[in-house]
Amino acid sequence: MRSLISPRLLLREWEEKDVDFLLDMYSRWEVVRFLGSAPRVLTGHEDAVATLTRWRARQDDVHTIWAIQDRATGHLLGTALLVPLLASGERLLPAGETEIGWHLHPNAWGKGYATEAANAVMAYAARSGVAPVLAVTWPENTASQAVCRRLGMRHLGQTDEYYNMTCELFTNAP
């Protein structure tokens, strides 16, 4: 597993011991409301374990979903991801492009953790030869769009090419 370190954060593999935090974070509507075309909260321990299993299935030699951990306290803060972007269609299948993303627990909002974690993921993507990296957000998700801009990503406008939804598309390509 590829762990990443930034000044305040450790991005590491999600472990079974993290399931309670995963359930706490993703059972909150304010966290999941902008995730996918049909957001839904996790409803129990089994749901959280199934989510962890699905995430592991999306990983390969480069693509990863990390737990974001505070290096000073050891507390979990959220999720960072570099995954195959899924194309719209009857079945969501890899589009041949790579997506960056982040989801943070509300207790971690507004502290710069999303930008710091995403910068570490972007550096990892560059070292791994992944280019371009794309981000997709709900049009209403201005907080994630602000993170994209802080990362130096360029806004390409709206698209319906991914996840069977209309989203704002950002790229790190010049």
mmCIF file of N, CA and C in Angstrom, residues 12-29 31-32 35 40-56 59 65-68 75-81 103-106:
data_model
loop_
_atom_site.group_PDB
_atom_site.id
_atom_site.type_symbol
_atom_site.label_atom_id
_atom_site.label_comp_id
_atom_site.label_asym_id
_atom_site.label_seq_id
_atom_site.Cartn_x
_atom_site.Cartn_y
_atom_site.Cartn_z
ATOM 1 N N ARG A 12 -3.145 6.772 4.520
ATOM 2 C CA ARG A 12 -2.810 5.364 4.657
ATOM 3 C C ARG A 12 -3.999 4.500 4.262
ATOM 4 N N GLU A 13 -3.736 3.208 4.154
ATOM 5 C CA GLU A 13 -4.782 2.257 3.810
ATOM 6 C C GLU A 13 -5.875 2.253 4.886
ATOM 7 N N TRP A 14 -7.121 2.153 4.431
ATOM 8 C CA TRP A 14 -8.231 1.938 5.364
ATOM 9 C C TRP A 14 -8.093 0.546 5.937
ATOM 10 N N GLU A 15 -8.329 0.398 7.236
ATOM 11 C CA GLU A 15 -8.222 -0.890 7.913
ATOM 12 C C GLU A 15 -9.561 -1.245 8.554
ATOM 13 N N GLU A 16 -9.732 -2.518 8.866
ATOM 14 C CA GLU A 16 -10.979 -2.964 9.482
ATOM 15 C C GLU A 16 -11.258 -2.195 10.777
ATOM 16 N N LYS A 17 -10.210 -1.839 11.528
ATOM 17 C CA LYS A 17 -10.397 -1.109 12.785
ATOM 18 C C LYS A 17 -10.970 0.293 12.564
ATOM 19 N N ASP A 18 -10.980 0.771 11.323
ATOM 20 C CA ASP A 18 -11.478 2.112 11.006
ATOM 21 C C ASP A 18 -12.966 2.128 10.667
ATOM 22 N N VAL A 19 -13.621 0.982 10.677
ATOM 23 C CA VAL A 19 -15.004 0.891 10.202
ATOM 24 C C VAL A 19 -15.945 1.775 11.015
ATOM 25 N N ASP A 20 -15.732 1.893 12.318
ATOM 26 C CA ASP A 20 -16.621 2.740 13.130
ATOM 27 C C ASP A 20 -16.522 4.207 12.694
ATOM 28 N N PHE A 21 -15.297 4.669 12.418
ATOM 29 C CA PHE A 21 -15.146 6.042 11.933
ATOM 30 C C PHE A 21 -15.792 6.196 10.560
ATOM 31 N N LEU A 22 -15.560 5.224 9.682
ATOM 32 C CA LEU A 22 -16.136 5.262 8.337
ATOM 33 C C LEU A 22 -17.665 5.359 8.437
ATOM 34 N N LEU A 23 -18.261 4.562 9.307
ATOM 35 C CA LEU A 23 -19.708 4.592 9.502
ATOM 36 C C LEU A 23 -20.140 5.946 10.052
ATOM 37 N N ASP A 24 -19.430 6.453 11.047
ATOM 38 C CA ASP A 24 -19.787 7.757 11.611
ATOM 39 C C ASP A 24 -19.752 8.838 10.539
ATOM 40 N N MET A 25 -18.700 8.863 9.742
ATOM 41 C CA MET A 25 -18.565 9.925 8.740
ATOM 42 C C MET A 25 -19.600 9.791 7.633
ATOM 43 N N TYR A 26 -19.741 8.605 7.055
ATOM 44 C CA TYR A 26 -20.605 8.436 5.890
ATOM 45 C C TYR A 26 -22.075 8.179 6.251
ATOM 46 N N SER A 27 -22.401 8.210 7.530
ATOM 47 C CA SER A 27 -23.812 8.155 7.924
ATOM 48 C C SER A 27 -24.369 9.565 8.080
ATOM 49 N N ARG A 28 -23.586 10.562 7.798
ATOM 50 C CA ARG A 28 -23.979 11.979 7.914
ATOM 51 C C ARG A 28 -24.354 12.527 6.531
ATOM 52 N N TRP A 29 -25.572 13.025 6.426
ATOM 53 C CA TRP A 29 -26.044 13.574 5.155
ATOM 54 C C TRP A 29 -25.133 14.699 4.678
ATOM 55 N N VAL A 31 -22.073 14.969 4.776
ATOM 56 C CA VAL A 31 -20.875 14.420 4.141
ATOM 57 C C VAL A 31 -21.210 13.802 2.787
ATOM 58 N N VAL A 32 -22.302 13.056 2.694
ATOM 59 C CA VAL A 32 -22.587 12.277 1.483
ATOM 60 C C VAL A 32 -23.443 13.012 0.460
ATOM 61 N N LEU A 35 -22.067 13.081 -3.080
ATOM 62 C CA LEU A 35 -21.332 11.906 -3.547
ATOM 63 C C LEU A 35 -22.203 11.075 -4.477
ATOM 64 N N ARG A 40 -26.461 8.507 -0.649
ATOM 65 C CA ARG A 40 -27.154 7.821 0.437
ATOM 66 C C ARG A 40 -26.198 7.663 1.611
ATOM 67 N N VAL A 41 -26.763 7.721 2.791
ATOM 68 C CA VAL A 41 -25.962 7.557 3.999
ATOM 69 C C VAL A 41 -25.779 6.074 4.293
ATOM 70 N N LEU A 42 -24.688 5.745 4.974
ATOM 71 C CA LEU A 42 -24.506 4.381 5.462
ATOM 72 C C LEU A 42 -25.457 4.170 6.633
ATOM 73 N N THR A 43 -25.989 2.954 6.731
ATOM 74 C CA THR A 43 -27.028 2.710 7.731
ATOM 75 C C THR A 43 -26.615 1.741 8.829
ATOM 76 N N GLY A 44 -25.444 1.159 8.738
ATOM 77 C CA GLY A 44 -25.032 0.239 9.786
ATOM 78 C C GLY A 44 -23.646 -0.308 9.536
ATOM 79 N N HIS A 45 -23.174 -1.099 10.496
ATOM 80 C CA HIS A 45 -21.823 -1.661 10.438
ATOM 81 C C HIS A 45 -21.593 -2.461 9.152
ATOM 82 N N GLU A 46 -22.567 -3.292 8.762
ATOM 83 C CA GLU A 46 -22.412 -4.115 7.561
ATOM 84 C C GLU A 46 -22.275 -3.244 6.314
ATOM 85 N N ASP A 47 -23.015 -2.148 6.299
ATOM 86 C CA ASP A 47 -22.942 -1.200 5.184
ATOM 87 C C ASP A 47 -21.538 -0.592 5.091
ATOM 88 N N ALA A 48 -20.955 -0.259 6.236
ATOM 89 C CA ALA A 48 -19.605 0.314 6.255
ATOM 90 C C ALA A 48 -18.568 -0.718 5.798
ATOM 91 N N VAL A 49 -18.711 -1.952 6.236
ATOM 92 C CA VAL A 49 -17.787 -3.019 5.811
ATOM 93 C C VAL A 49 -17.908 -3.226 4.303
ATOM 94 N N ALA A 50 -19.133 -3.216 3.780
ATOM 95 C CA ALA A 50 -19.334 -3.379 2.333
ATOM 96 C C ALA A 50 -18.697 -2.229 1.565
ATOM 97 N N THR A 51 -18.774 -1.021 2.098
ATOM 98 C CA THR A 51 -18.137 0.134 1.453
ATOM 99 C C THR A 51 -16.630 -0.068 1.385
ATOM 100 N N LEU A 52 -16.032 -0.492 2.479
ATOM 101 C CA LEU A 52 -14.597 -0.752 2.507
ATOM 102 C C LEU A 52 -14.218 -1.823 1.477
ATOM 103 N N THR A 53 -15.028 -2.845 1.350
ATOM 104 C CA THR A 53 -14.787 -3.912 0.368
ATOM 105 C C THR A 53 -14.856 -3.364 -1.055
ATOM 106 N N ARG A 54 -15.859 -2.530 -1.346
ATOM 107 C CA ARG A 54 -15.984 -1.907 -2.683
ATOM 108 C C ARG A 54 -14.782 -1.025 -2.983
ATOM 109 N N TRP A 55 -14.342 -0.257 -2.000
ATOM 110 C CA TRP A 55 -13.178 0.606 -2.213
ATOM 111 C C TRP A 55 -11.951 -0.219 -2.567
ATOM 112 N N ARG A 56 -11.741 -1.295 -1.874
ATOM 113 C CA ARG A 56 -10.561 -2.134 -2.156
ATOM 114 C C ARG A 56 -10.620 -2.709 -3.563
ATOM 115 N N GLN A 59 -9.121 -0.421 -6.331
ATOM 116 C CA GLN A 59 -7.692 -0.134 -6.280
ATOM 117 C C GLN A 59 -6.932 -1.017 -7.253
ATOM 118 N N ILE A 65 -7.581 4.411 -2.482
ATOM 119 C CA ILE A 65 -8.451 5.198 -1.605
ATOM 120 C C ILE A 65 -7.818 5.162 -0.227
ATOM 121 N N TRP A 66 -7.422 6.336 0.273
ATOM 122 C CA TRP A 66 -6.688 6.459 1.530
ATOM 123 C C TRP A 66 -7.574 6.962 2.661
ATOM 124 N N ALA A 67 -7.269 6.542 3.873
ATOM 125 C CA ALA A 67 -7.771 7.182 5.084
ATOM 126 C C ALA A 67 -6.846 8.365 5.365
ATOM 127 N N ILE A 68 -7.421 9.503 5.690
ATOM 128 C CA ILE A 68 -6.632 10.686 6.065
ATOM 129 C C ILE A 68 -6.559 10.714 7.587
ATOM 130 N N HIS A 75 -5.904 10.897 15.014
ATOM 131 C CA HIS A 75 -7.338 10.893 14.697
ATOM 132 C C HIS A 75 -7.566 10.815 13.195
ATOM 133 N N LEU A 76 -8.569 10.039 12.809
ATOM 134 C CA LEU A 76 -8.976 9.999 11.409
ATOM 135 C C LEU A 76 -9.772 11.257 11.080
ATOM 136 N N LEU A 77 -9.561 11.741 9.853
ATOM 137 C CA LEU A 77 -10.192 12.986 9.418
ATOM 138 C C LEU A 77 -11.083 12.801 8.206
ATOM 139 N N GLY A 78 -10.801 11.781 7.371
ATOM 140 C CA GLY A 78 -11.595 11.618 6.166
ATOM 141 C C GLY A 78 -10.955 10.660 5.184
ATOM 142 N N THR A 79 -11.275 10.906 3.905
ATOM 143 C CA THR A 79 -10.876 10.033 2.806
ATOM 144 C C THR A 79 -10.265 10.871 1.687
ATOM 145 N N ALA A 80 -9.203 10.363 1.074
ATOM 146 C CA ALA A 80 -8.655 10.923 -0.158
ATOM 147 C C ALA A 80 -8.616 9.796 -1.175
ATOM 148 N N LEU A 81 -8.819 10.142 -2.444
ATOM 149 C CA LEU A 81 -8.868 9.079 -3.441
ATOM 150 C C LEU A 81 -8.270 9.507 -4.769
ATOM 151 N N HIS A 103 -13.192 13.435 0.907
ATOM 152 C CA HIS A 103 -14.390 13.524 1.746
ATOM 153 C C HIS A 103 -13.877 13.673 3.169
ATOM 154 N N LEU A 104 -14.325 14.688 3.879
ATOM 155 C CA LEU A 104 -13.858 14.893 5.246
ATOM 156 C C LEU A 104 -15.005 14.875 6.243
ATOM 157 N N HIS A 105 -14.693 14.419 7.435
ATOM 158 C CA HIS A 105 -15.640 14.459 8.543
ATOM 159 C C HIS A 105 -15.912 15.933 8.857
ATOM 160 N N PRO A 106 -17.135 16.285 9.208
ATOM 161 C CA PRO A 106 -17.435 17.699 9.504
ATOM 162 C C PRO A 106 -16.524 18.320 10.561
#
